[in-house]
């Protein structure tokens, strides 16, 4: 492993180094520091790390990061020129056109810089959608009255004022590359809508009216949020939908917003500390690892993959998520503890076990041993740094290849962890670059399933803060353009699974497959770590029994042997008016069929037709043919 890879691994695990005399001091993520593989890595490279620190080439606060160019736009700028934008490459004409679209002109432009990788993908879906926008999300709240609504609006405006990403607009028309423009001031839009009492509950009306399948936000105007509310006379309250664009916030950002809203509502915003500029992340993504390094990595991982991984044959990754259904399943304390213990003993992260189990499920569903699926990256597996209190799209979706063939279980776990760790070094690579490094030809997607492993706060049973008195959270909404998206919430002690799946798929059954895969994986690590991965089943015993034996139990009890005409006669006697046959708009009951066949049979007998004599039937396809054959 090169020193660059060593530093990338330590960064991913949130481990910092320092020197005290001749001793190497190691601090940071306690769980990572208890992993045997991490300790072995530090021991192996200890001399080189010490020399790196002594030479001044390592700094715990900046290891693995790039130097972020300063923002050169002065607060009193009357015109913005290309040299003021170190992160963007724009002509003066393009800058002037962008500035003209900003209320207040140049004086209201704080910064201009490119989009982060996942923002680019989201913008593609926004620009190509003919109606609606998959990535307009909703969170619904209820307020006891206008006073609490006003307090909420004021607090949210305070959060917007703090964070550049919430004061951002996106421009792409006529540009070689899209950019985001940070306004110095962007006011939250508040709109009242009038519900129709005949259309049902107010909350459902708002949700339907601003559903992302037909509603769009104007992303060229900041902020990328909007609050709409309506009076709920039946509930004696106000119901509001906070509409926000996924280009501005991801799942973890919502937790930061809630935390800061609470601080503003309690008049404690001074204790929040400085906001982390989103431009820092964009600079890291733009100025970090070179594109050639990204391409070399993905070609090595994906170059021999010439068929996509499409569970159930699902391949529409351009959908609006409107037909998706959500299923959930908790993982009990016992299995959760066993998963963490086995991860620690194997020297890997718990996330690696979940990635391998998901690969087993997808491999079984698609008939693949070399499985590729998307994984959501950017500090969600390890955490650390300032990103835990920053807002913005601090995530990226990239393909991960996991082999689930005949290699031993323990080796498969460690290989998955190694590939995930290596992928973290390329977390800023564009998805389009990664996909074109495979042998799968466009427009066929490389994968159609996603795994989002995220650290989440466990549900709290404590009383809500006084800040939220008179304010309640009704619901939130998540959507994905992938037909299968599994979110794993790491709750600190336990885990939970949430699956967004196409309506064609039984989501609850898939969650069950994932749970069984985890059970069998941890059991193999405990008892038979050298067992082949492809010998582990994703089927629970009851379903396996049903598939192998229940569906193959085709024994049928038939009455004693009878000729066909005797069986027709018996049916005519039992249910004479039951429908026997339908053809070309005509029908016969069993009584009619039996009567006509008998009449023809007696006629043939009168003509001298006996047993084993051949009779030709000349007739078009229809009921007459059936009568003739039966006679």
Coordinates of C-alpha atoms in Angstrom, one line a residue:
X1 CA 0.0 0.0 0.0
X2 CA 1.4 3.4 -1.0
X3 CA 1.7 6.2 1.5
X4 CA -1.1 8.1 -0.4
X5 CA -3.3 5.1 0.2
X6 CA -2.3 4.9 3.9
X7 CA -3.2 8.5 4.4
X8 CA -6.5 8.1 2.5
X9 CA -7.3 5.1 4.7
X10 CA -6.6 7.0 7.9
X11 CA -8.6 10.0 6.7
X12 CA -11.6 7.7 5.9
X13 CA -11.4 6.3 9.4
X14 CA -11.1 9.7 11.0
X15 CA -7.7 9.0 12.6
X16 CA -5.2 11.9 13.3
X17 CA -1.5 11.6 13.9
X18 CA 0.9 13.7 15.9
X19 CA 4.5 13.5 17.3
X20 CA 5.4 13.8 21.0
X21 CA 9.1 13.6 21.1
X22 CA 10.0 10.4 19.2
X23 CA 6.6 8.8 19.9
X24 CA 3.8 8.6 17.3
X25 CA 0.5 9.7 18.9
X26 CA -2.7 8.3 17.4
X27 CA -6.1 9.7 18.1
X28 CA -9.6 9.8 16.6
X29 CA -12.3 7.2 15.9
X30 CA -12.2 4.8 18.9
X31 CA -14.0 2.0 17.0
X32 CA -11.5 2.2 14.1
X33 CA -8.5 2.2 16.5
X34 CA -9.8 -1.0 18.0
X35 CA -9.7 -2.8 14.6
X36 CA -6.7 -5.2 14.2
X37 CA -6.3 -4.2 10.6
X38 CA -6.0 -0.6 11.5
X39 CA -3.4 -1.3 14.2
X40 CA -1.4 -3.5 11.9
X41 CA -1.4 -0.7 9.2
X42 CA -0.1 1.8 11.8
X43 CA 2.6 -0.5 13.0
X44 CA 3.7 -1.4 9.5
X45 CA 4.0 2.3 8.3
X46 CA 5.0 3.9 11.7
X47 CA 8.5 4.9 10.6
X48 CA 7.4 6.4 7.4
X49 CA 4.5 8.3 9.1
X50 CA 7.0 9.7 11.7
X51 CA 9.3 10.9 8.9
X52 CA 6.3 12.5 7.1
X53 CA 5.3 14.4 10.2
X54 CA 8.9 15.5 10.9
X55 CA 9.3 16.7 7.3
X56 CA 6.2 18.9 7.7
X57 CA 4.3 17.0 5.0
X58 CA 1.5 15.9 7.3
X59 CA -1.0 18.0 9.2
X60 CA -3.8 16.4 11.1
X61 CA -6.2 19.2 10.2
X62 CA -5.4 19.2 6.5
X63 CA -4.3 15.6 5.8
X64 CA -5.8 14.5 2.5
X65 CA -7.3 17.8 1.8
X66 CA -6.5 20.5 -0.8
X67 CA -5.9 24.1 0.0
X68 CA -9.1 26.0 -0.7
X69 CA -8.6 29.2 -2.7
X70 CA -10.0 32.3 -1.0
X71 CA -13.2 33.9 -2.2
X72 CA -12.0 37.1 -4.1
X73 CA -15.4 38.8 -4.5
X74 CA -15.4 41.9 -2.2
X75 CA -18.5 42.7 -0.3
X76 CA -19.0 46.0 -2.2
X77 CA -18.3 44.7 -5.7
X78 CA -19.9 46.6 -8.5
X79 CA -18.8 44.2 -11.1
X80 CA -17.5 40.6 -10.9
X81 CA -14.6 39.6 -13.1
X82 CA -13.1 36.1 -14.0
X83 CA -10.1 36.6 -11.8
X84 CA -12.5 36.9 -8.8
X85 CA -13.7 33.3 -9.3
X86 CA -10.8 30.9 -8.6
X87 CA -13.0 27.8 -8.7
X88 CA -14.9 28.6 -11.9
X89 CA -13.9 29.2 -15.5
X90 CA -16.3 31.8 -16.9
X91 CA -16.1 34.5 -19.5
X92 CA -16.9 38.1 -18.7
X93 CA -20.0 37.8 -20.9
X94 CA -21.2 34.7 -19.1
X95 CA -20.6 36.3 -15.6
X96 CA -22.5 39.4 -16.6
X97 CA -25.4 37.4 -17.8
X98 CA -25.5 35.4 -14.6
X99 CA -25.2 38.5 -12.4
X100 CA -28.1 40.2 -14.3
X101 CA -30.4 37.4 -13.1
X102 CA -29.6 38.0 -9.4
X103 CA -31.8 40.5 -7.5
X104 CA -29.5 43.4 -6.5
X105 CA -26.9 42.5 -9.1
X106 CA -23.2 42.1 -8.3
X107 CA -23.6 43.5 -4.8
X108 CA -25.8 40.5 -4.0
X109 CA -23.4 37.9 -5.4
X110 CA -21.2 36.3 -2.8
X111 CA -19.5 33.5 -4.8
X112 CA -19.8 31.5 -8.0
X113 CA -18.4 28.0 -8.3
X114 CA -19.1 24.6 -10.1
X115 CA -21.5 21.9 -8.9
X116 CA -20.4 19.0 -6.8
X117 CA -20.5 15.5 -8.5
X118 CA -23.9 14.4 -7.3
X119 CA -25.4 17.9 -7.9
X120 CA -24.5 17.5 -11.5
X121 CA -26.4 14.2 -11.8
X122 CA -29.4 15.7 -10.0
X123 CA -29.4 18.8 -12.3
X124 CA -29.4 16.4 -15.3
X125 CA -32.6 14.8 -14.0
X126 CA -34.1 18.3 -13.3
X127 CA -33.2 19.6 -16.8
X128 CA -34.4 16.5 -18.7
X129 CA -37.7 16.1 -16.9
X130 CA -40.7 17.0 -19.0
X131 CA -42.8 17.6 -15.9
X132 CA -42.2 17.6 -12.2
X133 CA -38.9 17.1 -10.5
X134 CA -38.0 13.9 -8.7
X135 CA -35.6 15.8 -6.4
X136 CA -38.1 18.3 -4.9
X137 CA -38.7 16.9 -1.4
X138 CA -41.3 17.8 1.2
X139 CA -41.2 17.9 5.0
X140 CA -44.6 18.7 6.6
X141 CA -45.2 20.5 9.9
X142 CA -48.2 21.6 11.9
X143 CA -48.5 24.8 13.9
X144 CA -51.0 25.7 16.6
X145 CA -51.2 29.2 15.2
X146 CA -49.7 32.0 13.2
X147 CA -47.3 33.0 16.1
X148 CA -45.5 29.6 16.0
X149 CA -45.5 29.6 12.2
X150 CA -43.9 33.1 12.2
X151 CA -41.3 31.9 14.8
X152 CA -40.5 28.9 12.5
X153 CA -40.1 31.1 9.4
X154 CA -37.8 33.5 11.3
X155 CA -35.7 30.6 12.6
X156 CA -35.5 29.1 9.1
X157 CA -34.4 32.4 7.6
X158 CA -31.7 32.5 10.2
X159 CA -30.4 29.1 9.1
X160 CA -30.6 30.3 5.4
X161 CA -28.5 33.4 6.3
X162 CA -25.8 31.2 7.9
X163 CA -25.3 28.7 5.1
X164 CA -24.1 29.5 1.5
X165 CA -25.7 26.4 0.0
X166 CA -29.2 27.5 1.1
X167 CA -28.6 30.9 -0.6
X168 CA -27.5 29.2 -3.8
X169 CA -29.1 29.3 -7.3
X170 CA -28.0 27.1 -10.2
X171 CA -27.3 28.2 -13.8
X172 CA -26.5 26.1 -16.9
X173 CA -28.1 27.6 -19.9
X174 CA -25.5 28.8 -22.4
X175 CA -22.6 27.6 -20.2
X176 CA -19.9 25.0 -20.9
X177 CA -20.3 23.8 -17.3
X178 CA -23.1 24.4 -14.8
X179 CA -22.3 26.7 -11.9
X180 CA -24.0 27.6 -8.6
X181 CA -24.3 31.2 -7.6
X182 CA -24.4 32.1 -3.9
X183 CA -26.5 35.1 -3.0
X184 CA -25.6 37.3 -0.1
X185 CA -29.2 37.7 0.8
X186 CA -32.0 35.3 -0.2
X187 CA -35.4 35.5 1.5
X188 CA -37.6 32.4 2.1
X189 CA -40.8 32.5 0.2
X190 CA -43.9 32.0 2.3
X191 CA -47.2 31.3 0.5
X192 CA -50.7 30.5 1.8
X193 CA -52.9 28.2 -0.2
X194 CA -56.6 27.7 0.3
X195 CA -57.7 24.1 0.7
X196 CA -61.0 22.6 -0.6
X197 CA -62.9 21.0 2.2
X198 CA -64.3 18.5 -0.3
X199 CA -60.8 17.2 -1.2
X200 CA -60.0 15.6 2.2
X201 CA -57.4 16.3 4.9
X202 CA -55.4 19.4 4.4
X203 CA -52.0 17.7 4.9
X204 CA -52.9 15.3 2.1
X205 CA -54.0 18.1 -0.2
X206 CA -50.7 19.9 0.3
X207 CA -48.7 16.8 -0.3
X208 CA -50.6 16.0 -3.5
X209 CA -50.6 19.6 -4.8
X210 CA -46.8 19.9 -4.5
X211 CA -46.0 16.3 -5.3
X212 CA -42.6 16.2 -7.1
X213 CA -44.2 14.2 -10.0
X214 CA -45.8 17.5 -11.3
X215 CA -44.3 20.3 -9.2
X216 CA -41.0 22.1 -9.9
X217 CA -38.9 24.6 -8.1
X218 CA -37.1 27.3 -10.1
X219 CA -33.5 26.4 -9.2
X220 CA -32.2 29.5 -10.9
X221 CA -33.5 31.5 -8.0
X222 CA -32.3 31.3 -4.4
X223 CA -33.1 30.0 -1.9
X224 CA -33.8 26.4 -3.0
X225 CA -36.5 26.2 -0.4
X226 CA -40.1 27.3 -0.2
X227 CA -42.7 27.2 2.6
X228 CA -46.4 26.8 1.8
X229 CA -49.2 26.6 4.4
X230 CA -52.9 26.2 4.7
X231 CA -55.5 26.6 7.4
X232 CA -56.8 23.2 8.8
X233 CA -60.1 24.3 10.2
X234 CA -61.0 20.7 11.2
X235 CA -57.8 20.3 13.2
X236 CA -57.7 23.9 14.5
X237 CA -54.1 24.4 13.2
X238 CA -51.9 25.5 10.3
X239 CA -50.3 22.8 8.1
X240 CA -47.2 23.7 6.2
X241 CA -45.0 21.9 3.6
X242 CA -41.4 22.8 3.5
X243 CA -40.3 22.2 -0.1
X244 CA -36.6 21.9 -0.7
X245 CA -34.4 20.7 -3.5
X246 CA -32.0 17.8 -3.1
X247 CA -29.3 19.8 -4.8
X248 CA -29.1 21.9 -1.6
X249 CA -29.6 19.2 1.1
X250 CA -29.1 15.5 1.7
X251 CA -30.4 13.3 4.5
X252 CA -27.8 14.3 7.1
X253 CA -28.3 18.0 6.3
X254 CA -31.9 17.8 7.5
X255 CA -30.6 16.8 10.9
X256 CA -28.3 19.9 10.9
X257 CA -31.2 22.1 9.9
X258 CA -33.4 20.7 12.7
X259 CA -30.6 21.3 15.2
X260 CA -30.0 24.9 14.1
X261 CA -33.8 25.6 13.9
X262 CA -34.0 24.6 17.6
X263 CA -31.1 26.9 18.5
X264 CA -32.8 29.9 16.8
X265 CA -36.2 29.1 18.3
X266 CA -34.5 29.1 21.8
X267 CA -32.6 32.3 20.9
X268 CA -29.3 30.4 21.3
X269 CA -28.0 30.8 17.8
X270 CA -24.8 32.5 19.0
X271 CA -23.6 29.1 20.3
X272 CA -23.8 27.4 17.0
X273 CA -20.3 28.3 15.9
X274 CA -19.2 29.3 12.4
X275 CA -21.0 27.7 9.4
X276 CA -18.8 25.5 7.2
X277 CA -18.9 26.9 3.6
X278 CA -20.0 24.4 0.9
X279 CA -17.4 25.9 -1.4
X280 CA -14.8 24.0 0.7
X281 CA -16.3 20.7 -0.3
X282 CA -16.5 21.8 -4.0
X283 CA -12.9 22.8 -3.9
X284 CA -11.9 19.4 -2.5
X285 CA -13.9 17.7 -5.2
X286 CA -12.5 19.8 -8.0
X287 CA -8.9 20.2 -6.9
X288 CA -8.2 16.8 -5.2
X289 CA -7.6 13.5 -7.0
X290 CA -6.9 14.0 -10.7
X291 CA -9.4 12.6 -13.3
X292 CA -6.7 10.2 -14.6
X293 CA -6.4 8.6 -11.2
X294 CA -10.1 8.2 -10.9
X295 CA -10.3 6.6 -14.4
X296 CA -7.4 4.2 -13.6
X297 CA -9.1 3.0 -10.4
X298 CA -12.5 2.5 -12.0
X299 CA -11.1 0.7 -15.1
X300 CA -9.3 -1.7 -12.8
X301 CA -12.5 -2.4 -10.8
X302 CA -15.1 -2.4 -13.6
X303 CA -13.2 -3.0 -16.8
X304 CA -14.1 -6.7 -17.1
X305 CA -17.8 -6.1 -16.2
X306 CA -19.6 -6.4 -19.5
X307 CA -23.1 -7.1 -18.2
X308 CA -25.2 -4.9 -15.9
X309 CA -26.5 -6.0 -12.5
X310 CA -30.3 -5.6 -12.9
X311 CA -32.3 -7.4 -10.2
X312 CA -35.7 -8.6 -11.4
X313 CA -34.6 -7.2 -14.8
X314 CA -35.3 -3.6 -13.6
X315 CA -33.3 -1.2 -15.6
X316 CA -35.2 2.1 -15.6
X317 CA -32.9 4.5 -13.7
X318 CA -34.5 7.6 -15.2
X319 CA -37.9 7.2 -13.4
X320 CA -39.6 9.8 -11.2
X321 CA -39.9 7.5 -8.2
X322 CA -43.6 8.0 -8.1
X323 CA -44.4 4.3 -8.3
X324 CA -42.0 3.4 -5.5
X325 CA -43.3 1.9 -2.2
X326 CA -41.5 2.0 1.1
X327 CA -40.8 -1.0 3.3
X328 CA -38.9 -1.2 6.6
X329 CA -37.4 -3.8 8.9
X330 CA -35.6 -3.4 12.2
X331 CA -32.6 -5.5 13.1
X332 CA -32.8 -6.8 16.6
X333 CA -30.3 -6.1 19.4
X334 CA -28.9 -9.7 19.3
X335 CA -28.0 -9.7 15.6
X336 CA -26.9 -6.1 15.7
X337 CA -24.4 -6.9 18.5
X338 CA -23.1 -10.0 16.6
X339 CA -22.6 -7.9 13.4
X340 CA -20.5 -5.3 15.3
X341 CA -18.5 -8.0 17.1
X342 CA -17.7 -9.9 13.9
X343 CA -16.8 -6.6 12.0
X344 CA -14.4 -5.7 14.8
X345 CA -12.8 -9.1 14.9
X346 CA -12.4 -9.2 11.1
X347 CA -10.9 -5.7 11.2
X348 CA -13.6 -4.2 9.0
X349 CA -16.4 -1.7 9.3
X350 CA -20.0 -2.7 10.0
X351 CA -20.8 -1.0 6.7
X352 CA -18.7 -3.5 4.9
X353 CA -20.8 -6.4 6.2
X354 CA -24.0 -4.7 4.9
X355 CA -22.5 -4.0 1.5
X356 CA -21.5 -7.7 1.2
X357 CA -25.0 -8.9 2.3
X358 CA -26.7 -6.5 -0.2
X359 CA -24.4 -7.8 -2.9
X360 CA -25.5 -11.4 -2.0
X361 CA -29.1 -10.4 -2.3
X362 CA -28.6 -8.7 -5.7
X363 CA -26.4 -11.5 -6.9
X364 CA -29.2 -14.0 -6.2
X365 CA -31.9 -11.8 -7.8
X366 CA -29.8 -11.1 -10.9
X367 CA -27.9 -14.4 -11.3
X368 CA -24.5 -12.7 -11.0
X369 CA -21.4 -13.5 -9.0
X370 CA -19.7 -10.2 -9.9
X371 CA -22.3 -7.8 -8.6
X372 CA -22.2 -4.0 -9.2
X373 CA -24.5 -1.6 -7.3
X374 CA -24.4 2.1 -6.4
X375 CA -23.2 3.1 -2.9
X376 CA -23.6 6.5 -1.3
X377 CA -20.3 8.0 -0.2
X378 CA -18.9 11.1 1.6
X379 CA -18.3 10.6 5.2
X380 CA -21.5 8.6 5.9
X381 CA -19.7 5.4 6.9
X382 CA -17.0 6.9 9.1
X383 CA -18.0 10.5 9.9
X384 CA -15.6 13.0 11.3
X385 CA -14.3 16.4 10.3
X386 CA -16.5 19.5 10.0
X387 CA -19.0 17.8 7.6
X388 CA -21.2 16.7 10.5
X389 CA -22.3 20.3 11.0
X390 CA -22.3 21.5 7.4
X391 CA -25.1 21.8 4.9
X392 CA -25.1 20.8 1.3
X393 CA -24.8 17.7 -1.0
X394 CA -21.9 16.1 0.9
X395 CA -22.6 12.8 -0.8
X396 CA -21.9 11.1 -4.1
X397 CA -23.2 7.9 -5.7
X398 CA -20.6 5.6 -7.2
X399 CA -20.5 2.0 -8.4
X400 CA -19.0 -0.7 -6.2
X401 CA -18.2 -4.1 -7.5
X402 CA -18.5 -7.0 -5.0
X403 CA -17.6 -10.6 -5.8
X404 CA -19.9 -13.2 -4.2
X405 CA -18.5 -16.3 -5.8
X406 CA -16.6 -19.2 -4.3
X407 CA -14.1 -17.3 -2.2
X408 CA -14.2 -17.9 1.6
X409 CA -16.6 -15.8 3.6
X410 CA -13.9 -14.0 5.7
X411 CA -11.8 -13.3 2.5
X412 CA -15.0 -11.8 0.9
X413 CA -15.6 -9.6 3.9
X414 CA -12.1 -8.2 3.9
X415 CA -12.1 -7.8 0.1
X416 CA -15.3 -5.8 0.3
X417 CA -13.9 -3.6 3.0
X418 CA -10.7 -3.0 1.1
X419 CA -12.6 -2.0 -2.1
X420 CA -14.8 0.4 0.0
X421 CA -11.8 1.9 1.6
X422 CA -10.1 2.4 -1.8
X423 CA -13.3 3.9 -3.2
X424 CA -13.3 6.6 -0.5
X425 CA -10.2 8.0 -2.1
X426 CA -12.3 8.5 -5.3
X427 CA -15.4 9.8 -3.5
X428 CA -15.4 13.0 -5.6
X429 CA -15.3 11.2 -9.0
X430 CA -18.3 11.9 -11.3
X431 CA -20.7 8.9 -11.7
X432 CA -20.6 9.3 -15.5
X433 CA -16.8 8.8 -15.5
X434 CA -17.0 5.7 -13.4
X435 CA -19.8 4.1 -15.5
X436 CA -17.9 4.6 -18.8
X437 CA -15.0 2.7 -17.4
X438 CA -17.0 -0.6 -17.5
X439 CA -17.7 -2.8 -20.5
X440 CA -21.4 -2.1 -20.3
X441 CA -22.4 0.0 -23.3
X442 CA -24.6 3.0 -23.0
X443 CA -27.5 3.6 -22.7
X444 CA -27.8 0.3 -20.7
X445 CA -27.3 1.2 -17.0
X446 CA -24.4 -0.4 -15.2
X447 CA -26.6 -1.0 -12.2
X448 CA -30.1 -0.3 -11.0
X449 CA -29.9 -0.9 -7.2
X450 CA -28.4 1.4 -4.6
X451 CA -27.2 1.1 -1.0
X452 CA -27.2 4.1 1.3
X453 CA -25.4 3.3 4.6
X454 CA -25.9 6.3 6.9
X455 CA -25.4 7.2 10.5
X456 CA -28.7 8.3 12.1
X457 CA -29.9 9.4 15.5
X458 CA -31.9 6.7 17.3
X459 CA -35.5 7.6 17.9
X460 CA -35.7 9.6 21.2
X461 CA -38.2 8.9 23.9
X462 CA -37.3 12.1 25.7
X463 CA -39.8 15.0 25.9
X464 CA -39.4 17.4 22.9
X465 CA -37.5 20.6 23.5
X466 CA -39.4 23.7 24.5
X467 CA -38.4 25.1 21.2
X468 CA -40.9 22.8 19.4
X469 CA -43.9 23.6 21.6
X470 CA -46.8 24.3 19.2
X471 CA -44.8 22.8 16.3
X472 CA -45.0 19.2 15.3
X473 CA -43.3 17.3 12.5
X474 CA -46.0 15.5 10.4
X475 CA -44.0 13.7 7.7
X476 CA -41.0 13.7 5.4
X477 CA -40.5 12.3 1.9
X478 CA -37.7 10.6 0.2
X479 CA -37.5 9.5 -3.4
X480 CA -35.0 7.9 -5.7
X481 CA -34.7 7.4 -9.5
X482 CA -33.3 3.9 -8.8
X483 CA -35.9 1.1 -8.7
X484 CA -34.3 -0.4 -5.7
X485 CA -32.8 1.8 -2.9
X486 CA -31.9 0.2 0.4
X487 CA -31.1 2.6 3.2
X488 CA -29.3 1.2 6.3
X489 CA -29.6 3.4 9.3
X490 CA -26.7 2.9 11.8
X491 CA -28.3 4.0 15.0
X492 CA -25.2 3.6 17.2
X493 CA -26.3 0.3 18.8
X494 CA -28.8 -1.2 16.4
X495 CA -29.6 -0.9 12.7
X496 CA -32.7 -0.6 10.7
X497 CA -33.5 -1.2 7.0
X498 CA -35.7 1.0 4.7
X499 CA -36.3 0.0 1.2
X500 CA -37.7 2.1 -1.6
X501 CA -38.7 -0.3 -4.3
X502 CA -40.6 -0.3 -7.6
X503 CA -44.2 -1.3 -7.1
X504 CA -43.5 -4.4 -9.2
X505 CA -41.4 -5.7 -6.3
X506 CA -42.4 -7.1 -2.9
X507 CA -40.3 -4.7 -0.8
X508 CA -41.1 -6.5 2.5
X509 CA -39.8 -9.8 1.0
X510 CA -36.5 -8.1 -0.1
X511 CA -36.0 -6.7 3.4
X512 CA -36.4 -10.3 4.6
X513 CA -33.8 -11.5 2.1
X514 CA -31.4 -8.8 3.4
X515 CA -32.1 -9.8 7.0
X516 CA -31.5 -13.5 6.3
X517 CA -28.3 -12.7 4.3
X518 CA -27.0 -10.8 7.4
X519 CA -27.9 -13.7 9.7
X520 CA -26.2 -16.3 7.5
X521 CA -23.1 -14.0 7.0
X522 CA -22.6 -13.4 10.7
X523 CA -23.2 -17.1 11.5
X524 CA -20.6 -18.1 8.9
X525 CA -18.1 -15.6 10.3
X526 CA -18.7 -17.1 13.8
X527 CA -18.5 -20.8 12.9
X528 CA -17.2 -21.4 9.4
X529 CA -15.3 -18.4 8.1
X530 CA -13.7 -20.5 5.3
X531 CA -17.1 -21.5 3.9
X532 CA -17.7 -20.4 0.3
X533 CA -19.7 -17.2 0.0
X534 CA -21.9 -18.7 -2.7
X535 CA -23.0 -21.4 -0.3
X536 CA -24.8 -18.9 1.9
X537 CA -28.5 -18.5 1.2
X538 CA -30.7 -15.4 1.4
X539 CA -33.8 -17.4 1.9
X540 CA -35.4 -17.9 5.3
X541 CA -36.1 -21.7 6.1
X542 CA -39.8 -21.3 5.6
X543 CA -39.5 -19.7 2.2
X544 CA -36.8 -22.1 1.1
X545 CA -39.2 -25.0 2.1
X546 CA -42.0 -23.4 0.2
X547 CA -39.9 -22.9 -3.0
X548 CA -38.4 -26.3 -3.0
X549 CA -41.3 -28.4 -1.8
X550 CA -44.5 -26.4 -1.5
X551 CA -44.5 -25.1 -5.1
X552 CA -43.5 -28.6 -6.4
X553 CA -46.2 -30.4 -4.5
X554 CA -48.2 -31.1 -7.7
X555 CA -50.0 -34.2 -6.6
X556 CA -53.7 -34.2 -7.5
X557 CA -56.4 -36.7 -6.5
X558 CA -58.3 -37.9 -9.5
X559 CA -61.5 -40.0 -9.5
X560 CA -61.2 -43.6 -10.7
X561 CA -60.4 -43.9 -14.4
X562 CA -63.3 -42.8 -16.6
X563 CA -63.7 -42.0 -20.3
X564 CA -64.0 -38.4 -21.3
X565 CA -67.6 -38.7 -22.3
X566 CA -68.5 -40.3 -19.0
X567 CA -66.9 -37.5 -17.1
X568 CA -68.8 -34.9 -19.2
X569 CA -72.1 -36.8 -18.5
X570 CA -71.3 -36.8 -14.7
X571 CA -70.6 -33.0 -14.8
X572 CA -73.8 -32.4 -16.8
X573 CA -75.7 -34.3 -14.1
X574 CA -74.1 -32.5 -11.2
X575 CA -74.1 -28.9 -12.6
X576 CA -76.1 -28.9 -15.8
X577 CA -76.3 -25.0 -16.2
X578 CA -72.5 -24.5 -15.5
X579 CA -70.6 -23.0 -18.5
X580 CA -68.7 -25.7 -20.3
X581 CA -67.2 -23.9 -23.3
X582 CA -67.1 -20.5 -25.0
X583 CA -65.9 -19.8 -28.5
X584 CA -66.4 -16.8 -30.9
X585 CA -69.2 -15.3 -28.8
X586 CA -71.1 -18.6 -28.5
X587 CA -71.3 -20.8 -25.4
X588 CA -72.5 -24.2 -24.2
X589 CA -73.5 -25.4 -20.8
X590 CA -72.6 -28.9 -19.7
X591 CA -76.2 -30.1 -20.3
X592 CA -76.2 -28.6 -23.8
X593 CA -72.8 -30.0 -24.7
X594 CA -73.8 -33.5 -23.4
X595 CA -77.2 -33.4 -25.2
X596 CA -75.7 -32.4 -28.6
X597 CA -72.9 -34.9 -28.4
X598 CA -75.3 -37.7 -27.5
X599 CA -77.6 -36.8 -30.4
X600 CA -74.7 -36.9 -32.8
X601 CA -73.3 -40.1 -31.3
X602 CA -76.7 -41.9 -31.8
X603 CA -76.8 -40.7 -35.4
X604 CA -73.4 -42.1 -36.1
X605 CA -74.3 -45.4 -34.4
X606 CA -77.4 -45.6 -36.6
X607 CA -75.2 -45.2 -39.6
X608 CA -73.2 -48.2 -38.6
X609 CA -70.2 -46.6 -36.9
X610 CA -68.7 -48.9 -34.3
X611 CA -65.7 -49.1 -32.0
X612 CA -62.3 -48.4 -33.5
X613 CA -63.7 -47.0 -36.7
X614 CA -62.4 -43.7 -38.0
X615 CA -64.7 -40.8 -38.6
X616 CA -63.6 -37.6 -40.3
X617 CA -64.8 -34.3 -38.9
X618 CA -65.0 -31.4 -41.4
X619 CA -65.7 -28.1 -39.5
X620 CA -64.2 -24.8 -38.7
X621 CA -62.7 -24.2 -35.3
X622 CA -65.6 -23.7 -32.9
X623 CA -68.2 -25.4 -30.7
X624 CA -69.3 -27.8 -33.5
X625 CA -65.8 -29.3 -33.6
X626 CA -65.9 -29.8 -29.8
X627 CA -69.4 -31.5 -30.1
X628 CA -68.1 -33.7 -32.9
X629 CA -65.0 -34.8 -31.1
X630 CA -67.0 -35.6 -27.9
X631 CA -69.6 -37.6 -30.0

